[in-house]
Short mmCIF file of C-alpha atoms in Angstrom, two decimals:
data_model
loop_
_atom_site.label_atom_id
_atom_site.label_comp_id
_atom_site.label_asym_id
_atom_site.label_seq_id
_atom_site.Cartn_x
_atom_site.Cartn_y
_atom_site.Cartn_z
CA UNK S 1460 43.85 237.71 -20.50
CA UNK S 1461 40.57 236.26 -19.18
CA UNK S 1462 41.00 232.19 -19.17
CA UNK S 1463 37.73 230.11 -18.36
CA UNK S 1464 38.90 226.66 -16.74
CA UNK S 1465 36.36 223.87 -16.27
CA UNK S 1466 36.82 220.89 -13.60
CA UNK S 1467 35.40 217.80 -15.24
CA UNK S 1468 37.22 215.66 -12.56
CA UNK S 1469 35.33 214.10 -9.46
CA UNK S 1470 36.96 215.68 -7.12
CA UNK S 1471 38.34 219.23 -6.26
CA UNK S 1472 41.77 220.17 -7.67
CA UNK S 1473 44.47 222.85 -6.74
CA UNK S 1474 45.98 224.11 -10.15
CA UNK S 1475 48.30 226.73 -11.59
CA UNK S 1476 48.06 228.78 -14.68
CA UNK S 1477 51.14 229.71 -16.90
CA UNK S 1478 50.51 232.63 -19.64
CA UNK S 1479 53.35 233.54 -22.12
CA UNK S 1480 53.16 235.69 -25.31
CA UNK S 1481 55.19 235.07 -28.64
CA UNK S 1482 55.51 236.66 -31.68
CA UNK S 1483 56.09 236.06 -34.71
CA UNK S 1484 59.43 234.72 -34.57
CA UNK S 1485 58.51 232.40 -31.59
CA UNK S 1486 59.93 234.97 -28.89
CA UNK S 1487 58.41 235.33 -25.70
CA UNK S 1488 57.73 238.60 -25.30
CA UNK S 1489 55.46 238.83 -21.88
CA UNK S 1490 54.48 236.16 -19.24
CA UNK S 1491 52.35 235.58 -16.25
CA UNK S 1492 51.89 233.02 -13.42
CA UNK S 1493 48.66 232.37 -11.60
CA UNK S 1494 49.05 230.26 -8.46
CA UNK S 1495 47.31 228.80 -5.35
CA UNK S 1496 43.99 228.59 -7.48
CA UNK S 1497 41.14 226.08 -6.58
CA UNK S 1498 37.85 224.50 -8.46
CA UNK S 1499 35.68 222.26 -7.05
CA UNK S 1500 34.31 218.79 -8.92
CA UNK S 1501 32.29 220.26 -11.88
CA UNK S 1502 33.18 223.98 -11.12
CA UNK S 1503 33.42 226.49 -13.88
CA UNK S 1504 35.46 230.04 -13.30
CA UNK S 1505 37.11 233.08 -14.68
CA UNK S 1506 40.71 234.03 -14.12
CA UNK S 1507 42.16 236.96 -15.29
CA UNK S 1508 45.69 238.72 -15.37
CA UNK S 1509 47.40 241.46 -17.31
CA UNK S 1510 50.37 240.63 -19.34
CA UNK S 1511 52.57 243.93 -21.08
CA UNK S 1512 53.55 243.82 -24.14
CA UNK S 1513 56.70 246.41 -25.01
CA UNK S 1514 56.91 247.88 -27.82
CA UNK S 1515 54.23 246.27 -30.06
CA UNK S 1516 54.09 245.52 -33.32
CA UNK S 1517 50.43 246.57 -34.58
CA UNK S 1518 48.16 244.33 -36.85
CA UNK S 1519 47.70 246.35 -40.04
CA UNK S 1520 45.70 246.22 -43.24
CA UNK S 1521 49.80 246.49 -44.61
CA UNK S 1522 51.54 244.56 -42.32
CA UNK S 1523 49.31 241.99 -40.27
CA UNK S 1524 51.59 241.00 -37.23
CA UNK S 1525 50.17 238.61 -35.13
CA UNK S 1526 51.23 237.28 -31.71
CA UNK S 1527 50.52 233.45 -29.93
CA UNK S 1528 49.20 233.57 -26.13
CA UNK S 1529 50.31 230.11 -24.93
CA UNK S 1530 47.71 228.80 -21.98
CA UNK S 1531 49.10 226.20 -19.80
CA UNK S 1532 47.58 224.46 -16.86
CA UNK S 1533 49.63 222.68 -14.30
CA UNK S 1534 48.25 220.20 -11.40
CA UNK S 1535 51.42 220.52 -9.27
CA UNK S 1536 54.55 219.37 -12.24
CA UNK S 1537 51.99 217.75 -14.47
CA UNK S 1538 51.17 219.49 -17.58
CA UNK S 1539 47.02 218.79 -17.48
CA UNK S 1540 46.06 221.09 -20.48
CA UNK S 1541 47.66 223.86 -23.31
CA UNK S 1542 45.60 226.69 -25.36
CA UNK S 1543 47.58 228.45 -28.12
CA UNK S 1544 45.68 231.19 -28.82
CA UNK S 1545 46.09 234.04 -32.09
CA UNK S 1546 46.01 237.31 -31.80
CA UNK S 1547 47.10 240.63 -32.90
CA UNK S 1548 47.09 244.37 -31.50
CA UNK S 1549 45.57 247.06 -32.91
CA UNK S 1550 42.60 249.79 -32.18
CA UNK S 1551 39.78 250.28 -33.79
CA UNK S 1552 36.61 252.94 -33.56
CA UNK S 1553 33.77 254.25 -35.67
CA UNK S 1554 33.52 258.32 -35.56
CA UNK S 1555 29.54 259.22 -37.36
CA UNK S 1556 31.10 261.84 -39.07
CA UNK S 1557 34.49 260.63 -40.45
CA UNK S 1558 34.12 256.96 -40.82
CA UNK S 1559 36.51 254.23 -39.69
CA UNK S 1560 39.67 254.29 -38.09
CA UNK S 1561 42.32 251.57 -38.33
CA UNK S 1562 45.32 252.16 -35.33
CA UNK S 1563 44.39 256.15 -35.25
CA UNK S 1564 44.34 256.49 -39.05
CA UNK S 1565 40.89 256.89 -41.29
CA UNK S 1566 40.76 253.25 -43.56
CA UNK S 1567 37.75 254.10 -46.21
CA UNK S 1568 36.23 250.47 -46.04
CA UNK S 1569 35.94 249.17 -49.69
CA UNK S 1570 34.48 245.36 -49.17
CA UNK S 1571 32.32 242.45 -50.71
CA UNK S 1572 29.47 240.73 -49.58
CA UNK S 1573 31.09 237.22 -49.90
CA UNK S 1574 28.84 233.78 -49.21
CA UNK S 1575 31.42 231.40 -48.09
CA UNK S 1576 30.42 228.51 -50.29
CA UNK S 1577 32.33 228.22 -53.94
CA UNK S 1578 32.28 226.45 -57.38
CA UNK S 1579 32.84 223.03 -57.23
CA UNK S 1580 32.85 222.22 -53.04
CA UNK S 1581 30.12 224.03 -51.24
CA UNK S 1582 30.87 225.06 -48.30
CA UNK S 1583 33.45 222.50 -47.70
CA UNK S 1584 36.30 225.15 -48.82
CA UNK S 1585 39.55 223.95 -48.44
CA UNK S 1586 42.25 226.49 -46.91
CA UNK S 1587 43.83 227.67 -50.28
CA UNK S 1588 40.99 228.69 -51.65
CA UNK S 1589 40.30 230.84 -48.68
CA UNK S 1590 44.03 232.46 -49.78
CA UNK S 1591 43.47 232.66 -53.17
CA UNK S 1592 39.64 234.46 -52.82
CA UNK S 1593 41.53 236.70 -50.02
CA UNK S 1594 44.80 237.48 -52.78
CA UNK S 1595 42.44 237.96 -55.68
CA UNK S 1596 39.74 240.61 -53.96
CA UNK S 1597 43.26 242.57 -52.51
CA UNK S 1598 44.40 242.94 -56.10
CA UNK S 1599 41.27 244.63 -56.81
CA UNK S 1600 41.67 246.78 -54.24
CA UNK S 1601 39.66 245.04 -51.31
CA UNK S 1602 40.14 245.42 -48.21
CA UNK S 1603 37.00 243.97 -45.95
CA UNK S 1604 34.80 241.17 -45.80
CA UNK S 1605 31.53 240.88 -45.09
CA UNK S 1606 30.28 237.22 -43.93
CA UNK S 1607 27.25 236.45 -45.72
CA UNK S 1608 24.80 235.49 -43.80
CA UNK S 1609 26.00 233.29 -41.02
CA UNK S 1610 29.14 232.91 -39.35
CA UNK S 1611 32.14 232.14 -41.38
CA UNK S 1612 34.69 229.17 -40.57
CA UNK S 1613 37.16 229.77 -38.32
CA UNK S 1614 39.83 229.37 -41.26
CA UNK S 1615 38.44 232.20 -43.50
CA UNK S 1616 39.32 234.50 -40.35
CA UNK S 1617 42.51 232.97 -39.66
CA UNK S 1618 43.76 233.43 -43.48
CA UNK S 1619 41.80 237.31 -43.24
CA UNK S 1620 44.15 237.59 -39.75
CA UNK S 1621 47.28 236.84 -41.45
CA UNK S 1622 46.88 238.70 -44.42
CA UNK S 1623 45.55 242.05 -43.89
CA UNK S 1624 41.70 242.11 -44.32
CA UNK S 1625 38.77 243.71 -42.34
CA UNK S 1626 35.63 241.45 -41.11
CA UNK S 1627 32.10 242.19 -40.34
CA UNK S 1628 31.27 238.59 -38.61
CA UNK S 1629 27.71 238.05 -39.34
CA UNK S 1630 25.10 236.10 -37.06
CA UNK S 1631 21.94 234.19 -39.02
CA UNK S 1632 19.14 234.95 -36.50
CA UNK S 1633 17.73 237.36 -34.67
CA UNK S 1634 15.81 237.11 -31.97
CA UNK S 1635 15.65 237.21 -28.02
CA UNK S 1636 15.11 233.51 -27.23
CA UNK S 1637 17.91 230.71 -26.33
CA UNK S 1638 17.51 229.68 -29.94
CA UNK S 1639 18.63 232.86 -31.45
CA UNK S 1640 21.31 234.54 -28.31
CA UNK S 1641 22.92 231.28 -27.98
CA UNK S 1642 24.77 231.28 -31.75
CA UNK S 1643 24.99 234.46 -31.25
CA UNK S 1644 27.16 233.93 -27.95
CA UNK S 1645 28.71 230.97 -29.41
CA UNK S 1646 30.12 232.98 -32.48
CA UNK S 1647 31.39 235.98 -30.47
CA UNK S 1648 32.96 233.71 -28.24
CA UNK S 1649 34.99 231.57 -30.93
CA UNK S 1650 35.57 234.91 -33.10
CA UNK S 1651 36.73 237.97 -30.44
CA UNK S 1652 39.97 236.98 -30.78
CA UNK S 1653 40.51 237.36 -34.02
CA UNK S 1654 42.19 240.96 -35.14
CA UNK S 1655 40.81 241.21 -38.51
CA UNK S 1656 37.06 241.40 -37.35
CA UNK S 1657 36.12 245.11 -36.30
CA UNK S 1658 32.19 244.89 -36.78
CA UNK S 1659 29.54 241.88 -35.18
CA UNK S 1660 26.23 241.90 -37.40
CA UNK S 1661 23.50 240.61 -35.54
CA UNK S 1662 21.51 239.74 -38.95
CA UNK S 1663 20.37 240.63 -42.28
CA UNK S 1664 17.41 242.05 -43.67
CA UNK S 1665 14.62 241.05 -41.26
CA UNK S 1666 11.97 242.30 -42.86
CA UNK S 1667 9.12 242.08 -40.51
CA UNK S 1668 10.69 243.63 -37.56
CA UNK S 1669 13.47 246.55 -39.74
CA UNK S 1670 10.71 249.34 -39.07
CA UNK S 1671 8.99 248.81 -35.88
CA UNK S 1672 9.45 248.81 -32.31
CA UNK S 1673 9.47 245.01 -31.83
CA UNK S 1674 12.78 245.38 -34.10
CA UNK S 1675 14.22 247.79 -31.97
CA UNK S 1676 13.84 246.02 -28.62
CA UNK S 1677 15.05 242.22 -30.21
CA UNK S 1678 18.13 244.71 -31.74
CA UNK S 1679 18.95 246.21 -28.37
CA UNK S 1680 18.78 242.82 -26.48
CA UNK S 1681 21.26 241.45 -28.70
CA UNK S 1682 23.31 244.46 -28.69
CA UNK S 1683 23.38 244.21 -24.81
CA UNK S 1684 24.87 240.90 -24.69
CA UNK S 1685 27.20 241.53 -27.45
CA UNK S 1686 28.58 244.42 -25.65
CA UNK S 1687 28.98 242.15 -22.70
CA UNK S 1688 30.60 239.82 -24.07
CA UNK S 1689 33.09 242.10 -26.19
CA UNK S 1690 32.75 245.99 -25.36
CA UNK S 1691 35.61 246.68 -27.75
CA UNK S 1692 33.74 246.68 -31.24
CA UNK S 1693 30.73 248.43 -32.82
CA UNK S 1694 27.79 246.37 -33.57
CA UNK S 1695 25.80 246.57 -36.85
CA UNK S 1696 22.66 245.24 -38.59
CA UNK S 1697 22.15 245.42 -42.76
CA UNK S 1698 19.00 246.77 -43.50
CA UNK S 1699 16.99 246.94 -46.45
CA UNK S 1700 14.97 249.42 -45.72
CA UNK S 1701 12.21 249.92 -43.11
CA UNK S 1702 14.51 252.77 -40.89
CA UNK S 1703 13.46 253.84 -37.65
CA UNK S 1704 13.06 250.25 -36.01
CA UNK S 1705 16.47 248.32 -35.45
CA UNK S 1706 18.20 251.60 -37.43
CA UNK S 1707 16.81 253.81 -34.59
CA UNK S 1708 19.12 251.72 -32.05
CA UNK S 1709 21.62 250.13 -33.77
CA UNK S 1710 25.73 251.52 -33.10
CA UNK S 1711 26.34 251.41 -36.97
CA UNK S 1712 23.86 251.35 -39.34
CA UNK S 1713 24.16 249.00 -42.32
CA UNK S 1714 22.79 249.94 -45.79
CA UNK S 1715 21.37 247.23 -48.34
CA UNK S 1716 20.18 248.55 -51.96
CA UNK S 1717 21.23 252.20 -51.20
CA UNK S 1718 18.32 253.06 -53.91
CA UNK S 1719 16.04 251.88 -50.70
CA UNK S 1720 17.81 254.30 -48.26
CA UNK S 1721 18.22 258.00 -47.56
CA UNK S 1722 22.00 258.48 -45.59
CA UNK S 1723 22.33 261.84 -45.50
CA UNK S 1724 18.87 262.28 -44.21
CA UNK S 1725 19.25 259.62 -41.39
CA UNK S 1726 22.31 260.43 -39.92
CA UNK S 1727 20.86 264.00 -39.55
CA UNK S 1728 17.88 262.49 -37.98
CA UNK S 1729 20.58 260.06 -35.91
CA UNK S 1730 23.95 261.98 -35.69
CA UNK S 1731 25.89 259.76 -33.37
#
Protein backbone atom coordinates (compact mmCIF):
# COMPACT_ATOMS: atom_id res chain seq x y z
CA UNK A 1 0.00 0.00 0.00
CA UNK A 2 1.55 3.31 -1.11
CA UNK A 3 -0.59 6.29 0.70
CA UNK A 4 0.24 9.97 -0.47
CA UNK A 5 -0.60 12.39 2.59
CA UNK A 6 -0.65 16.15 2.02
CA UNK A 7 -0.17 18.84 4.98
CA UNK A 8 -2.46 21.74 4.14
CA UNK A 9 -2.07 22.98 7.79
CA UNK A 10 0.32 25.99 8.75
CA UNK A 11 2.33 24.32 10.70
CA UNK A 12 4.23 20.93 10.90
CA UNK A 13 2.31 17.91 12.27
CA UNK A 14 3.36 14.45 13.80
CA UNK A 15 0.72 11.84 12.48
CA UNK A 16 0.00 8.13 12.40
CA UNK A 17 -1.35 5.96 9.70
CA UNK A 18 -3.78 2.97 10.35
CA UNK A 19 -4.27 0.41 7.24
CA UNK A 20 -6.84 -2.48 7.57
CA UNK A 21 -8.23 -4.78 4.81
CA UNK A 22 -11.92 -6.19 4.63
CA UNK A 23 -13.66 -8.31 2.53
CA UNK A 24 -16.56 -8.83 1.44
CA UNK A 25 -18.35 -9.65 4.46
CA UNK A 26 -16.79 -6.63 6.34
CA UNK A 27 -13.93 -8.86 7.99
CA UNK A 28 -10.67 -7.58 8.57
CA UNK A 29 -8.50 -9.68 7.10
CA UNK A 30 -4.85 -7.82 7.31
CA UNK A 31 -3.71 -4.56 9.08
CA UNK A 32 -0.85 -2.22 9.45
CA UNK A 33 0.31 0.70 11.67
CA UNK A 34 2.62 3.46 10.59
CA UNK A 35 3.92 5.60 13.45
CA UNK A 36 6.30 8.45 14.49
CA UNK A 37 5.76 10.03 10.91
CA UNK A 38 6.30 13.83 10.26
CA UNK A 39 5.26 16.55 7.35
CA UNK A 40 6.09 19.87 7.39
CA UNK A 41 3.42 22.98 6.59
CA UNK A 42 2.56 22.31 2.88
CA UNK A 43 4.64 19.03 2.60
CA UNK A 44 3.61 16.30 0.27
CA UNK A 45 5.05 12.45 0.79
CA UNK A 46 4.83 8.80 0.10
CA UNK A 47 4.40 6.12 2.71
CA UNK A 48 4.37 2.71 2.02
CA UNK A 49 3.86 -0.71 3.92
CA UNK A 50 3.04 -4.28 3.05
CA UNK A 51 -0.08 -5.77 4.37
CA UNK A 52 -0.64 -10.02 3.78
CA UNK A 53 -3.48 -11.17 2.79
CA UNK A 54 -4.07 -15.22 3.64
CA UNK A 55 -5.64 -17.12 1.64
CA UNK A 56 -7.20 -14.82 -1.00
CA UNK A 57 -10.09 -14.87 -2.70
CA UNK A 58 -9.21 -13.89 -6.49
CA UNK A 59 -11.26 -11.33 -8.64
CA UNK A 60 -12.61 -13.37 -11.54
CA UNK A 61 -14.46 -12.84 -14.79
CA UNK A 62 -16.93 -15.70 -12.66
CA UNK A 63 -16.71 -14.66 -9.37
CA UNK A 64 -15.52 -10.90 -8.89
CA UNK A 65 -14.46 -10.74 -5.12
CA UNK A 66 -13.45 -7.57 -4.08
CA UNK A 67 -11.79 -6.36 -0.85
CA UNK A 68 -12.00 -2.53 1.06
CA UNK A 69 -8.46 -1.03 2.22
CA UNK A 70 -9.61 1.34 4.99
CA UNK A 71 -6.96 4.51 5.26
CA UNK A 72 -7.03 6.26 8.48
CA UNK A 73 -4.99 9.16 9.69
CA UNK A 74 -4.61 9.97 13.31
CA UNK A 75 -3.02 13.37 14.87
CA UNK A 76 -2.36 11.78 18.30
CA UNK A 77 -6.44 10.23 19.31
CA UNK A 78 -8.04 12.48 16.75
CA UNK A 79 -9.34 10.89 13.73
CA UNK A 80 -8.06 13.83 11.00
CA UNK A 81 -8.93 11.89 7.73
CA UNK A 82 -10.41 8.16 6.27
CA UNK A 83 -9.88 6.64 2.55
CA UNK A 84 -11.93 3.49 1.77
CA UNK A 85 -10.43 2.26 -1.03
CA UNK A 86 -11.77 -0.96 -3.65
CA UNK A 87 -9.91 -3.43 -4.74
CA UNK A 88 -9.56 -6.93 -5.79
CA UNK A 89 -6.62 -9.56 -6.37
CA UNK A 90 -5.85 -11.14 -9.27
CA UNK A 91 -2.84 -11.44 -12.04
CA UNK A 92 -2.81 -10.58 -15.21
CA UNK A 93 -0.15 -10.82 -18.38
CA UNK A 94 -0.13 -10.71 -22.15
CA UNK A 95 2.05 -13.76 -23.76
CA UNK A 96 2.55 -12.60 -28.04
CA UNK A 97 1.90 -15.95 -28.83
CA UNK A 98 -1.04 -17.23 -26.70
CA UNK A 99 -2.98 -14.20 -25.84
CA UNK A 100 -4.32 -13.15 -22.43
CA UNK A 101 -4.21 -14.64 -19.23
CA UNK A 102 -6.71 -14.05 -16.42
CA UNK A 103 -5.17 -15.57 -12.72
CA UNK A 104 -2.80 -18.17 -14.82
CA UNK A 105 -5.62 -19.26 -17.16
CA UNK A 106 -5.91 -18.11 -21.12
CA UNK A 107 -9.43 -15.66 -21.18
CA UNK A 108 -9.99 -15.20 -25.21
CA UNK A 109 -11.07 -11.43 -24.89
CA UNK A 110 -14.47 -11.05 -26.72
CA UNK A 111 -15.39 -7.09 -26.09
CA UNK A 112 -17.23 -3.90 -27.49
CA UNK A 113 -16.12 -0.66 -28.30
CA UNK A 114 -18.69 1.12 -26.01
CA UNK A 115 -19.00 5.27 -26.00
CA UNK A 116 -20.24 5.94 -22.59
CA UNK A 117 -23.02 8.31 -23.53
CA UNK A 118 -26.74 6.63 -24.11
CA UNK A 119 -30.31 7.29 -25.47
CA UNK A 120 -32.08 9.71 -23.72
CA UNK A 121 -29.17 11.28 -21.01
CA UNK A 122 -25.85 11.80 -22.64
CA UNK A 123 -23.31 11.22 -20.79
CA UNK A 124 -25.04 11.91 -17.62
CA UNK A 125 -25.68 7.93 -17.14
CA UNK A 126 -27.18 7.12 -14.10
CA UNK A 127 -25.73 3.91 -12.17
CA UNK A 128 -28.40 1.33 -13.38
CA UNK A 129 -27.92 1.83 -16.62
CA UNK A 130 -24.27 1.18 -16.22
CA UNK A 131 -25.74 -2.47 -14.71
CA UNK A 132 -28.10 -3.06 -17.14
CA UNK A 133 -25.53 -2.22 -20.40
CA UNK A 134 -22.92 -4.45 -18.24
CA UNK A 135 -25.92 -7.55 -17.70
CA UNK A 136 -27.10 -7.22 -21.28
CA UNK A 137 -23.45 -7.39 -23.24
CA UNK A 138 -22.65 -10.63 -20.55
CA UNK A 139 -25.72 -12.37 -21.90
CA UNK A 140 -24.29 -12.08 -25.23
CA UNK A 141 -21.36 -13.44 -24.25
CA UNK A 142 -19.16 -10.26 -23.41
CA UNK A 143 -16.71 -10.15 -21.42
CA UNK A 144 -14.47 -6.71 -21.89
CA UNK A 145 -14.90 -3.21 -22.39
CA UNK A 146 -13.27 -0.95 -24.28
CA UNK A 147 -13.68 2.91 -23.18
CA UNK A 148 -14.34 4.85 -26.15
CA UNK A 149 -12.39 7.43 -26.49
CA UNK A 150 -11.72 9.10 -23.21
CA UNK A 151 -11.76 7.98 -19.81
CA UNK A 152 -14.86 6.43 -18.49
CA UNK A 153 -16.61 7.51 -15.07
CA UNK A 154 -15.46 6.13 -12.19
CA UNK A 155 -18.97 4.27 -11.77
CA UNK A 156 -18.83 2.32 -15.11
CA UNK A 157 -15.55 0.70 -13.51
CA UNK A 158 -16.93 0.25 -10.21
CA UNK A 159 -20.18 -1.68 -11.66
CA UNK A 160 -17.37 -3.58 -14.37
CA UNK A 161 -15.36 -4.36 -10.76
CA UNK A 162 -18.23 -5.93 -9.16
CA UNK A 163 -19.50 -7.84 -11.84
CA UNK A 164 -16.95 -9.61 -13.74
CA UNK A 165 -15.83 -7.55 -16.83
CA UNK A 166 -12.40 -6.71 -18.43
CA UNK A 167 -11.37 -2.86 -19.20
CA UNK A 168 -9.09 -1.26 -21.62
CA UNK A 169 -9.19 2.45 -19.92
CA UNK A 170 -8.70 4.74 -22.75
CA UNK A 171 -6.89 8.28 -22.64
CA UNK A 172 -8.20 11.15 -25.37
CA UNK A 173 -4.80 12.71 -26.26
CA UNK A 174 -1.65 12.02 -27.13
CA UNK A 175 1.07 13.91 -26.90
CA UNK A 176 4.29 14.80 -24.79
CA UNK A 177 3.31 18.21 -23.38
CA UNK A 178 1.61 19.02 -19.78
CA UNK A 179 -1.59 19.27 -21.76
CA UNK A 180 -1.65 15.78 -22.98
CA UNK A 181 0.66 13.62 -19.82
CA UNK A 182 -1.27 15.35 -17.26
CA UNK A 183 -4.94 13.45 -18.06
CA UNK A 184 -3.06 10.93 -18.78
CA UNK A 185 -1.53 10.85 -15.11
CA UNK A 186 -4.70 11.98 -13.72
CA UNK A 187 -6.66 8.90 -15.18
CA UNK A 188 -4.08 6.25 -14.20
CA UNK A 189 -4.02 7.64 -10.94
CA UNK A 190 -7.94 7.58 -10.22
CA UNK A 191 -8.24 4.13 -12.25
CA UNK A 192 -5.07 1.64 -11.01
CA UNK A 193 -7.02 0.50 -8.46
CA UNK A 194 -9.59 -0.83 -10.06
CA UNK A 195 -9.34 -4.89 -10.79
CA UNK A 196 -11.36 -5.05 -13.83
CA UNK A 197 -8.96 -2.80 -15.98
CA UNK A 198 -5.97 -4.96 -17.43
CA UNK A 199 -4.99 -2.66 -20.51
CA UNK A 200 -4.22 1.59 -20.42
CA UNK A 201 -4.74 2.96 -24.13
CA UNK A 202 -2.89 5.97 -24.59
CA UNK A 203 -5.26 7.02 -27.68
CA UNK A 204 -7.03 6.22 -30.75
CA UNK A 205 -6.33 6.48 -34.24
CA UNK A 206 -3.88 9.40 -34.54
CA UNK A 207 -3.55 9.56 -37.86
CA UNK A 208 -0.75 11.89 -38.52
CA UNK A 209 1.76 10.43 -36.24
CA UNK A 210 0.43 6.05 -36.52
CA UNK A 211 3.35 5.56 -39.19
CA UNK A 212 6.25 7.67 -38.43
CA UNK A 213 8.90 8.20 -36.05
CA UNK A 214 7.41 11.30 -34.37
CA UNK A 215 4.56 8.62 -33.38
CA UNK A 216 6.89 6.36 -31.99
CA UNK A 217 8.81 8.73 -29.69
CA UNK A 218 5.24 10.68 -28.32
CA UNK A 219 4.11 6.62 -27.85
CA UNK A 220 7.21 5.72 -25.87
CA UNK A 221 7.09 8.92 -23.67
CA UNK A 222 3.75 8.09 -22.62
CA UNK A 223 4.47 4.55 -22.22
CA UNK A 224 7.39 5.57 -19.86
CA UNK A 225 5.30 7.37 -17.48
CA UNK A 226 2.57 4.93 -17.58
CA UNK A 227 4.90 2.25 -16.61
CA UNK A 228 5.97 4.47 -13.78
CA UNK A 229 3.14 5.09 -12.52
CA UNK A 230 1.66 1.40 -12.75
CA UNK A 231 4.35 -1.30 -13.95
CA UNK A 232 1.73 -4.01 -13.48
CA UNK A 233 -0.32 -3.72 -16.85
CA UNK A 234 0.41 -3.74 -20.61
CA UNK A 235 -0.11 -0.60 -22.43
CA UNK A 236 -1.86 -0.35 -25.84
CA UNK A 237 -2.72 2.10 -28.65
CA UNK A 238 -5.73 1.32 -31.48
CA UNK A 239 -4.48 1.88 -34.71
CA UNK A 240 -5.98 2.24 -37.93
CA UNK A 241 -3.44 1.59 -39.91
CA UNK A 242 -0.11 3.35 -40.62
CA UNK A 243 2.19 0.28 -38.70
CA UNK A 244 5.65 0.75 -38.01
CA UNK A 245 5.34 4.18 -36.05
CA UNK A 246 3.58 3.89 -32.52
CA UNK A 247 2.97 -0.14 -33.59
CA UNK A 248 6.81 -0.46 -33.80
CA UNK A 249 6.94 0.45 -29.88
CA UNK A 250 3.87 -0.10 -28.45
CA UNK A 251 3.55 -3.40 -25.56
CA UNK A 252 0.22 -4.52 -27.29
CA UNK A 253 -0.76 -3.58 -30.45
CA UNK A 254 -4.37 -2.56 -31.07
CA UNK A 255 -6.14 -3.30 -34.41
CA UNK A 256 -8.95 -0.91 -35.91
CA UNK A 257 -10.72 -2.08 -39.34
CA UNK A 258 -8.72 -5.40 -39.48
CA UNK A 259 -9.36 -5.02 -43.48
CA UNK A 260 -6.56 -2.07 -42.88
CA UNK A 261 -4.11 -4.46 -41.07
CA UNK A 262 -1.89 -7.45 -41.73
CA UNK A 263 -1.50 -9.56 -38.01
CA UNK A 264 0.09 -12.37 -38.95
CA UNK A 265 2.61 -10.47 -40.91
CA UNK A 266 3.39 -7.95 -38.04
CA UNK A 267 3.81 -10.01 -35.25
CA UNK A 268 6.38 -11.93 -37.41
CA UNK A 269 7.99 -8.69 -38.15
CA UNK A 270 7.43 -7.84 -34.09
CA UNK A 271 7.30 -11.23 -32.19
CA UNK A 272 7.31 -10.07 -28.63
Amino acid sequence: VATTVNNQGKASISFKIEQTIFDQGGQAVASADQTGLSLQAGETKEYACDLRVPDPRLWSLEAPNLYRLVTSLYDGPKLVDRYETPFGMRTIRFDPDQGFFLNGKRVELKGVNSHQDFAGVGVAVPDSLNEYRIRRLKGLGVNAWRCAHNPPSPELLDACDRMGILVIDENRLMGINPAQLEPLESMIRRDRNHPSVILWSLGNEEWAIEGNIKGARIASTMQDLTRRMDPTRRITVANSGGWGGISSVIDVVGYNYIHQSNPDEQHAKYPN
